[in-house]
Amino acid sequence: MATKSAVSDAAERAMRSTLLTLSHRHALGTLATRVPITRPMVRRFVAGETLDEVLPAIGRLGEQGMHTTVDVLGESVTHETDARAASARYLAVLDALAAGGHDRNVSCKPSQMGLAISPALARENIGAIVARAVETGAFVRIDMEAHATTDATLALWQDVRPTGLEPPVDPADGPDVGIVIQAALRRSDRDVDAIIEAGGRVRLCKGAYKEPSEVAYPEKAEVDEAYGRLMIRLLRNSRYPAIATHDVRLIKRAVQVAKAEGISRSSFEFQMLYGVRRDIQEQLVGAGWRVRVYVPFGGQWYPYFMRRLAERPANVSFLLRNMWRERGRG
Ligand code: FDA
């Protein structure tokens, strides 16, 4: 007979898989963004709908000693005009960050820049962002999406990396372009080696997409194991890696390795998502480690929000409780 924990693990996996499938349903997304009852929960993960709303949130994080990277929500764009408009929004963000004296650091998605329409369009759109980043001294991170886009995203990163610039005084600063590696993918050991060889800056995450077992580890324990292995390789050998996880066990391991091997606190950073494990974010900053918070904003929050729900089933019951309460009021 299956044990209770095996049953709940299976239920959790099924819930995660359903939520990730629903995250691609555009019609549901359009509906969800028009229904106000999900708003309080969404606001936990999304800093605002407009640039005017997000800048004070960034300022508050800065006052708490956190670094930030700003994400303009949007993905899976199918029209060229939308991709160009998304690129233009990033230019406005970079200008506003520079003008406000904020951390100049943004993260963007290839599919938002038009990768599915054509790699050339995505290159042009991200190229424009990188050109403005060079002007304003900003860092651009290209997020990684589902495995079918990994090769194209790595190629995009190679194409838009600025060359011939002086290295910044603080390695956290721009202008530069970084990439993301997902520990869940079986190919990531190879990719990490190639990026280290190319002198690139990596953000290591576990991977937020639903992937087939031919390309990704199906078991969480395997993903965690791969994360630990890649994390240590990056800490030892790469230029200013970003350890992006809320997994306390892995964070403690990174701290332990850094202390034991004399890896300086200014040669890497932890990264976490806005609204997730704020307690650990504060503890790390209090202990003198660098933390960067990924701050998303904008109206197109649905797929991002669904991935956050999928990561922690307890979020779903919290959302349902909220919706029930609101329904009672209405
Ligand atoms: P894990 O899922 O094991 O969670 C560890 C603990 O963290 C949980 O037990 C819980 O306490 C807490 N936690 C995690 N997620 C939570 C949530 N949503 N709500 C509440 N608590 C939560 N992915 C990707 O595919 N491409 C990308 O480009 C990026 N970029 C990125 C940037 C940054 C800064 C971060 C932190 C993460 C990403 N990700 C990502 C997402 C990443 O792949 C992964 O899905 C999430 O970080 C969750 O995995 P953890 O490493 O936190 O571990």
Short mmCIF file of C-alpha atoms and ligand atoms in Angstrom, two decimals:
data_model
loop_
_atom_site.label_atom_id
_atom_site.label_comp_id
_atom_site.label_asym_id
_atom_site.label_seq_id
_atom_site.Cartn_x
_atom_site.Cartn_y
_atom_site.Cartn_z
CA MET A 1 0.00 0.00 0.00
CA ALA A 2 1.25 3.51 -0.82
CA THR A 3 2.41 5.55 2.19
CA LYS A 4 0.70 8.84 3.09
CA SER A 5 3.71 10.85 1.97
CA ALA A 6 3.94 8.98 -1.35
CA VAL A 7 0.25 9.79 -1.93
CA SER A 8 0.70 13.46 -1.07
CA ASP A 9 3.85 13.65 -3.25
CA ALA A 10 1.85 12.24 -6.15
CA ALA A 11 -1.04 14.67 -5.48
CA GLU A 12 1.42 17.58 -5.36
CA ARG A 13 3.01 16.54 -8.64
CA ALA A 14 -0.43 16.27 -10.28
CA MET A 15 -1.43 19.72 -8.99
CA ARG A 16 1.85 21.24 -10.19
CA SER A 17 1.41 19.67 -13.61
CA THR A 18 -2.19 20.92 -13.91
CA LEU A 19 -1.26 24.47 -12.90
CA LEU A 20 1.62 24.54 -15.38
CA THR A 21 -0.70 23.31 -18.15
CA LEU A 22 -3.25 26.00 -17.24
CA SER A 23 -0.49 28.63 -17.30
CA HIS A 24 -0.49 28.34 -21.13
CA ARG A 25 -4.25 28.91 -21.53
CA HIS A 26 -4.46 32.42 -22.93
CA ALA A 27 -8.25 32.65 -22.64
CA LEU A 28 -8.07 31.78 -18.95
CA GLY A 29 -5.33 34.36 -18.50
CA THR A 30 -7.41 37.07 -20.12
CA LEU A 31 -10.33 36.18 -17.86
CA ALA A 32 -8.19 35.99 -14.70
CA THR A 33 -6.63 39.41 -15.28
CA ARG A 34 -10.14 40.94 -15.49
CA VAL A 35 -11.47 39.34 -12.30
CA PRO A 36 -10.54 41.41 -9.24
CA ILE A 37 -10.80 38.62 -6.63
CA THR A 38 -7.37 37.19 -7.42
CA ARG A 39 -5.71 40.62 -6.99
CA PRO A 40 -4.60 40.43 -3.33
CA MET A 41 -2.81 37.14 -3.97
CA VAL A 42 -1.31 38.39 -7.23
CA ARG A 43 0.02 41.46 -5.43
CA ARG A 44 2.04 39.20 -3.20
CA PHE A 45 4.15 38.15 -6.21
CA VAL A 46 3.76 41.12 -8.58
CA ALA A 47 5.00 44.54 -7.44
CA GLY A 48 2.45 46.58 -9.43
CA GLU A 49 0.85 47.11 -12.79
CA THR A 50 2.69 50.28 -13.81
CA LEU A 51 6.22 51.66 -13.66
CA ASP A 52 4.97 54.32 -11.22
CA GLU A 53 3.84 51.56 -8.87
CA VAL A 54 7.00 49.47 -9.14
CA LEU A 55 9.60 52.20 -8.55
CA PRO A 56 8.61 52.82 -4.88
CA ALA A 57 8.69 49.04 -4.28
CA ILE A 58 12.25 48.96 -5.64
CA GLY A 59 13.15 51.94 -3.47
CA ARG A 60 11.81 50.14 -0.37
CA LEU A 61 13.81 47.01 -1.16
CA GLY A 62 16.91 49.15 -1.66
CA GLU A 63 16.40 50.71 1.79
CA GLN A 64 16.36 47.18 3.24
CA GLY A 65 19.74 46.48 1.66
CA MET A 66 18.40 44.38 -1.23
CA HIS A 67 19.50 44.63 -4.84
CA THR A 68 16.81 44.28 -7.50
CA THR A 69 16.22 43.17 -11.06
CA VAL A 70 13.08 44.39 -12.82
CA ASP A 71 10.96 42.19 -15.06
CA VAL A 72 8.26 43.66 -17.31
CA LEU A 73 5.71 40.85 -17.33
CA GLY A 74 4.84 39.35 -20.69
CA GLU A 75 5.72 36.23 -22.70
CA SER A 76 4.74 34.02 -25.63
CA VAL A 77 4.25 37.04 -27.87
CA THR A 78 2.87 36.22 -31.33
CA HIS A 79 2.69 39.66 -32.97
CA GLU A 80 5.70 41.68 -34.01
CA THR A 81 4.14 44.96 -32.79
CA ASP A 82 3.70 43.49 -29.29
CA ALA A 83 7.33 42.33 -29.23
CA ARG A 84 8.54 45.78 -30.28
CA ALA A 85 6.29 47.43 -27.69
CA ALA A 86 7.72 45.16 -24.97
CA SER A 87 11.27 46.13 -25.95
CA ALA A 88 10.28 49.81 -25.81
CA ARG A 89 8.86 49.32 -22.29
CA TYR A 90 12.24 48.01 -21.18
CA LEU A 91 13.95 51.11 -22.57
CA ALA A 92 11.61 53.24 -20.46
CA VAL A 93 12.39 51.09 -17.41
CA LEU A 94 16.15 51.47 -17.92
CA ASP A 95 15.78 55.24 -18.25
CA ALA A 96 13.61 55.42 -15.11
CA LEU A 97 16.03 53.25 -13.09
CA ALA A 98 18.97 55.44 -14.10
CA ALA A 99 17.06 58.69 -13.47
CA GLY A 100 15.85 57.50 -10.04
CA GLY A 101 19.29 56.29 -8.90
CA HIS A 102 18.01 52.72 -8.55
CA ASP A 103 19.80 49.46 -9.26
CA ARG A 104 20.18 49.29 -13.02
CA ASN A 105 19.33 45.67 -13.64
CA VAL A 106 16.53 44.13 -15.73
CA SER A 107 15.46 40.61 -16.69
CA CYS A 108 13.60 39.83 -19.91
CA LYS A 109 12.11 36.81 -21.64
CA PRO A 110 13.07 35.82 -25.21
CA SER A 111 9.47 34.87 -26.05
CA GLN A 112 8.35 38.35 -25.01
CA MET A 113 10.90 39.81 -27.44
CA GLY A 114 9.48 37.77 -30.33
CA LEU A 115 11.65 34.63 -30.35
CA ALA A 116 8.72 32.50 -31.51
CA ILE A 117 8.12 34.88 -34.43
CA SER A 118 11.77 34.98 -35.49
CA PRO A 119 15.15 34.84 -33.76
CA ALA A 120 16.17 37.92 -35.77
CA LEU A 121 13.30 39.94 -34.29
CA ALA A 122 14.18 38.84 -30.75
CA ARG A 123 17.83 39.73 -31.41
CA GLU A 124 16.83 43.18 -32.65
CA ASN A 125 14.56 43.81 -29.65
CA ILE A 126 17.00 42.56 -27.02
CA GLY A 127 19.82 44.28 -28.92
CA ALA A 128 18.01 47.61 -28.45
CA ILE A 129 17.70 46.93 -24.70
CA VAL A 130 21.39 46.02 -24.46
CA ALA A 131 22.39 49.18 -26.36
CA ARG A 132 20.42 51.28 -23.83
CA ALA A 133 21.94 49.22 -20.99
CA VAL A 134 25.42 50.07 -22.25
CA GLU A 135 24.47 53.77 -22.31
CA THR A 136 23.04 53.68 -18.79
CA GLY A 137 25.51 51.17 -17.25
CA ALA A 138 22.85 48.53 -16.69
CA PHE A 139 22.89 44.74 -16.51
CA VAL A 140 20.49 42.69 -18.64
CA ARG A 141 19.60 39.09 -17.75
CA ILE A 142 17.98 36.94 -20.40
CA ASP A 143 15.57 34.61 -18.58
CA MET A 144 15.36 30.98 -19.68
CA GLU A 145 12.04 29.51 -20.78
CA ALA A 146 10.92 25.99 -21.78
CA HIS A 147 13.55 23.55 -23.07
CA ALA A 148 12.56 23.88 -26.73
CA THR A 149 13.98 27.42 -26.63
CA THR A 150 17.25 26.71 -24.78
CA ASP A 151 19.51 26.55 -27.86
CA ALA A 152 17.95 29.64 -29.44
CA THR A 153 18.22 31.55 -26.14
CA LEU A 154 21.89 30.66 -25.69
CA ALA A 155 22.55 31.75 -29.29
CA LEU A 156 20.68 35.00 -28.64
CA TRP A 157 22.77 35.62 -25.54
CA GLN A 158 26.01 35.08 -27.51
CA ASP A 159 24.80 37.48 -30.22
CA VAL A 160 23.81 40.38 -27.98
CA ARG A 161 26.67 40.30 -25.46
CA PRO A 162 28.50 43.62 -25.58
CA THR A 163 32.22 43.38 -26.36
CA GLY A 164 35.27 45.53 -25.70
CA LEU A 165 33.94 47.17 -22.52
CA GLU A 166 35.99 47.85 -19.40
CA PRO A 167 35.06 45.41 -16.60
CA PRO A 168 33.01 47.23 -13.90
CA VAL A 169 34.60 48.00 -10.54
CA ASP A 170 31.93 45.94 -8.77
CA PRO A 171 31.31 42.67 -10.66
CA ALA A 172 27.57 42.97 -9.87
CA ASP A 173 27.29 46.02 -12.10
CA GLY A 174 26.71 46.35 -15.81
CA PRO A 175 26.88 46.89 -18.59
CA ASP A 176 26.74 43.21 -19.38
CA VAL A 177 24.30 40.50 -20.39
CA GLY A 178 23.80 37.33 -18.36
CA ILE A 179 22.03 34.08 -18.99
CA VAL A 180 20.05 31.55 -16.92
CA ILE A 181 20.66 27.84 -16.46
CA GLN A 182 17.96 25.46 -15.23
CA ALA A 183 19.28 22.65 -13.01
CA ALA A 184 16.28 20.50 -13.99
CA LEU A 185 17.58 20.06 -17.55
CA ARG A 186 19.86 17.09 -18.19
CA ARG A 187 21.95 19.19 -20.61
CA SER A 188 22.84 21.86 -18.03
CA ASP A 189 26.23 20.40 -16.98
CA ARG A 190 27.43 20.85 -20.56
CA ASP A 191 25.91 24.32 -20.88
CA VAL A 192 27.46 25.50 -17.62
CA ASP A 193 30.91 24.36 -18.76
CA ALA A 194 30.52 26.19 -22.08
CA ILE A 195 29.33 29.40 -20.40
CA ILE A 196 32.19 29.34 -17.86
CA GLU A 197 34.59 28.88 -20.78
CA ALA A 198 33.01 31.88 -22.54
CA GLY A 199 33.34 34.03 -19.38
CA GLY A 200 29.56 34.45 -19.07
CA ARG A 201 27.51 35.32 -16.01
CA VAL A 202 25.01 32.66 -14.97
CA ARG A 203 21.88 32.76 -12.86
CA LEU A 204 21.26 29.21 -11.66
CA CYS A 205 17.63 28.25 -10.99
CA LYS A 206 15.84 24.92 -10.68
CA GLY A 207 13.54 25.46 -13.70
CA ALA A 208 9.89 26.52 -13.62
CA TYR A 209 8.50 24.78 -16.72
CA LYS A 210 6.77 21.49 -17.32
CA GLU A 211 9.34 19.39 -19.18
CA PRO A 212 9.37 15.82 -20.51
CA SER A 213 11.57 13.31 -18.67
CA GLU A 214 13.75 12.78 -21.79
CA VAL A 215 15.19 16.26 -21.28
CA ALA A 216 14.61 16.97 -17.57
CA TYR A 217 14.93 15.11 -14.27
CA PRO A 218 11.45 14.02 -13.25
CA GLU A 219 12.22 13.72 -9.52
CA LYS A 220 12.65 16.77 -7.29
CA ALA A 221 15.52 15.04 -5.45
CA GLU A 222 17.43 14.71 -8.75
CA VAL A 223 16.87 18.39 -9.58
CA ASP A 224 18.09 19.41 -6.12
CA GLU A 225 21.14 17.18 -6.51
CA ALA A 226 21.95 18.71 -9.91
CA TYR A 227 21.44 22.20 -8.47
CA GLY A 228 23.97 21.53 -5.69
CA ARG A 229 26.53 20.19 -8.16
CA LEU A 230 26.16 23.09 -10.63
CA MET A 231 26.05 25.67 -7.85
CA ILE A 232 29.40 24.57 -6.45
CA ARG A 233 30.96 24.51 -9.92
CA LEU A 234 29.72 28.04 -10.58
CA LEU A 235 30.82 29.36 -7.19
CA ARG A 236 34.31 27.96 -7.69
CA ASN A 237 34.89 28.72 -11.35
CA SER A 238 32.58 31.36 -12.78
CA ARG A 239 32.34 35.12 -12.86
CA TYR A 240 29.79 36.49 -10.40
CA PRO A 241 27.17 33.71 -10.44
CA ALA A 242 23.65 34.27 -9.11
CA ILE A 243 22.34 31.53 -6.85
CA ALA A 244 18.59 31.83 -7.48
CA THR A 245 16.67 29.64 -5.07
CA HIS A 246 14.57 29.78 -1.91
CA ASP A 247 15.73 26.31 -0.90
CA VAL A 248 17.22 26.78 2.55
CA ARG A 249 19.29 23.62 2.33
CA LEU A 250 21.00 24.79 -0.88
CA ILE A 251 21.45 28.33 0.42
CA LYS A 252 23.15 26.99 3.56
CA ARG A 253 25.39 24.84 1.38
CA ALA A 254 26.42 27.85 -0.72
CA VAL A 255 27.25 29.82 2.44
CA GLN A 256 29.23 26.88 3.80
CA VAL A 257 31.25 26.40 0.58
CA ALA A 258 31.92 30.15 0.27
CA LYS A 259 33.18 30.35 3.86
CA ALA A 260 35.23 27.15 3.66
CA GLU A 261 36.88 28.06 0.35
CA GLY A 262 37.37 31.78 0.93
CA ILE A 263 34.96 32.77 -1.87
CA SER A 264 34.28 36.43 -1.19
CA ARG A 265 30.80 37.77 -0.43
CA SER A 266 31.15 40.24 -3.28
CA SER A 267 31.93 37.58 -5.90
CA PHE A 268 28.42 36.10 -6.13
CA GLU A 269 24.87 36.88 -5.10
CA PHE A 270 21.72 35.13 -3.97
CA GLN A 271 18.57 35.87 -5.92
CA MET A 272 14.96 35.38 -4.87
CA LEU A 273 11.55 36.24 -6.20
CA TYR A 274 9.52 39.21 -5.00
CA GLY A 275 7.16 38.06 -2.26
CA VAL A 276 8.76 34.64 -1.74
CA ARG A 277 10.56 33.79 1.53
CA ARG A 278 11.07 37.39 2.58
CA ASP A 279 12.30 36.01 5.91
CA ILE A 280 15.32 34.37 4.27
CA GLN A 281 15.96 37.43 2.11
CA GLU A 282 16.21 39.57 5.25
CA GLN A 283 18.28 37.03 7.17
CA LEU A 284 20.86 36.78 4.39
CA VAL A 285 21.16 40.55 4.04
CA GLY A 286 21.43 40.83 7.83
CA ALA A 287 24.29 38.33 7.75
CA GLY A 288 26.11 40.38 5.11
CA TRP A 289 25.36 38.34 1.98
CA ARG A 290 24.25 39.94 -1.26
CA VAL A 291 20.61 39.38 -2.21
CA ARG A 292 18.89 40.48 -5.41
CA VAL A 293 15.11 40.39 -5.61
CA TYR A 294 13.43 39.67 -8.96
CA VAL A 295 10.69 42.29 -9.17
CA PRO A 296 8.03 41.68 -11.83
CA PHE A 297 5.42 44.25 -12.77
CA GLY A 298 2.76 44.78 -15.43
CA GLY A 299 -0.70 43.65 -16.40
CA GLN A 300 0.27 40.36 -18.03
CA TRP A 301 0.88 38.49 -14.81
CA TYR A 302 -1.15 35.33 -15.42
CA PRO A 303 1.50 32.76 -16.60
CA TYR A 304 4.06 34.08 -14.09
CA PHE A 305 1.51 33.86 -11.28
CA MET A 306 0.48 30.32 -12.25
CA ARG A 307 4.11 29.18 -12.12
CA ARG A 308 4.37 30.63 -8.60
CA LEU A 309 1.25 28.72 -7.56
CA ALA A 310 2.66 25.53 -9.07
CA GLU A 311 5.84 25.86 -7.02
CA ARG A 312 3.98 25.64 -3.74
CA PRO A 313 0.60 23.93 -3.51
CA ALA A 314 -0.13 25.73 -0.22
CA ASN A 315 -0.40 28.90 -2.32
CA VAL A 316 -3.44 27.43 -4.05
CA SER A 317 -5.36 26.83 -0.82
CA PHE A 318 -4.44 30.35 0.30
CA LEU A 319 -5.82 31.71 -2.98
CA LEU A 320 -9.00 29.65 -2.69
CA ARG A 321 -9.58 30.82 0.89
CA ASN A 322 -9.19 34.44 -0.25
CA MET A 323 -11.54 33.96 -3.17
CA TRP A 324 -14.14 32.33 -0.90
CA ARG A 325 -13.94 35.23 1.57
CA GLU A 326 -14.31 37.80 -1.24
CA ARG A 327 -17.25 35.87 -2.69
CA GLY A 328 -18.88 35.99 0.76
CA ARG A 329 -18.54 39.80 0.73
CA GLY A 330 -19.94 40.15 -2.77
P1 FDA B 1 11.82 24.77 -4.32
O1 FDA B 1 10.75 24.80 -5.34
O2 FDA B 1 12.34 23.47 -3.88
O3 FDA B 1 11.33 25.63 -3.09
C1 FDA B 1 12.08 25.71 -1.90
C2 FDA B 1 11.21 26.44 -0.87
O4 FDA B 1 11.04 27.80 -1.28
C3 FDA B 1 9.80 25.90 -0.73
O5 FDA B 1 9.77 24.85 0.18
C4 FDA B 1 9.04 27.11 -0.26
O6 FDA B 1 9.26 27.34 1.11
C5 FDA B 1 9.72 28.22 -1.00
N1 FDA B 1 9.05 28.56 -2.27
C6 FDA B 1 9.47 28.27 -3.51
N2 FDA B 1 8.61 28.78 -4.44
C7 FDA B 1 7.63 29.37 -3.74
C8 FDA B 1 6.44 30.10 -4.11
N3 FDA B 1 6.12 30.27 -5.39
N4 FDA B 1 5.65 30.58 -3.14
C9 FDA B 1 5.97 30.42 -1.83
N5 FDA B 1 7.08 29.76 -1.42
C10 FDA B 1 7.89 29.25 -2.35
N6 FDA B 1 12.87 29.62 -13.68
C11 FDA B 1 13.06 29.43 -15.01
O7 FDA B 1 12.71 28.38 -15.54
N7 FDA B 1 13.67 30.41 -15.76
C12 FDA B 1 14.12 31.57 -15.21
O8 FDA B 1 14.67 32.41 -15.93
C13 FDA B 1 13.93 31.76 -13.82
N8 FDA B 1 14.35 32.89 -13.20
C14 FDA B 1 14.31 32.98 -11.83
C15 FDA B 1 14.87 34.08 -11.17
C16 FDA B 1 14.93 34.10 -9.79
C17 FDA B 1 15.57 35.27 -9.11
C18 FDA B 1 14.41 33.02 -9.03
C19 FDA B 1 14.50 32.99 -7.54
C20 FDA B 1 13.81 31.97 -9.66
C21 FDA B 1 13.73 31.94 -11.06
N9 FDA B 1 13.11 30.89 -11.71
C22 FDA B 1 13.30 30.75 -13.07
C23 FDA B 1 12.19 29.98 -10.97
C24 FDA B 1 12.89 28.73 -10.51
O9 FDA B 1 13.22 27.92 -11.60
C25 FDA B 1 12.02 27.92 -9.54
O10 FDA B 1 10.83 27.53 -10.19
C26 FDA B 1 11.64 28.68 -8.27
O11 FDA B 1 12.67 29.46 -7.80
C27 FDA B 1 11.25 27.69 -7.13
O12 FDA B 1 12.30 26.84 -6.86
P2 FDA B 1 13.26 26.95 -5.57
O13 FDA B 1 14.66 26.97 -6.07
O14 FDA B 1 12.90 28.09 -4.74
O15 FDA B 1 13.10 25.55 -4.83
#
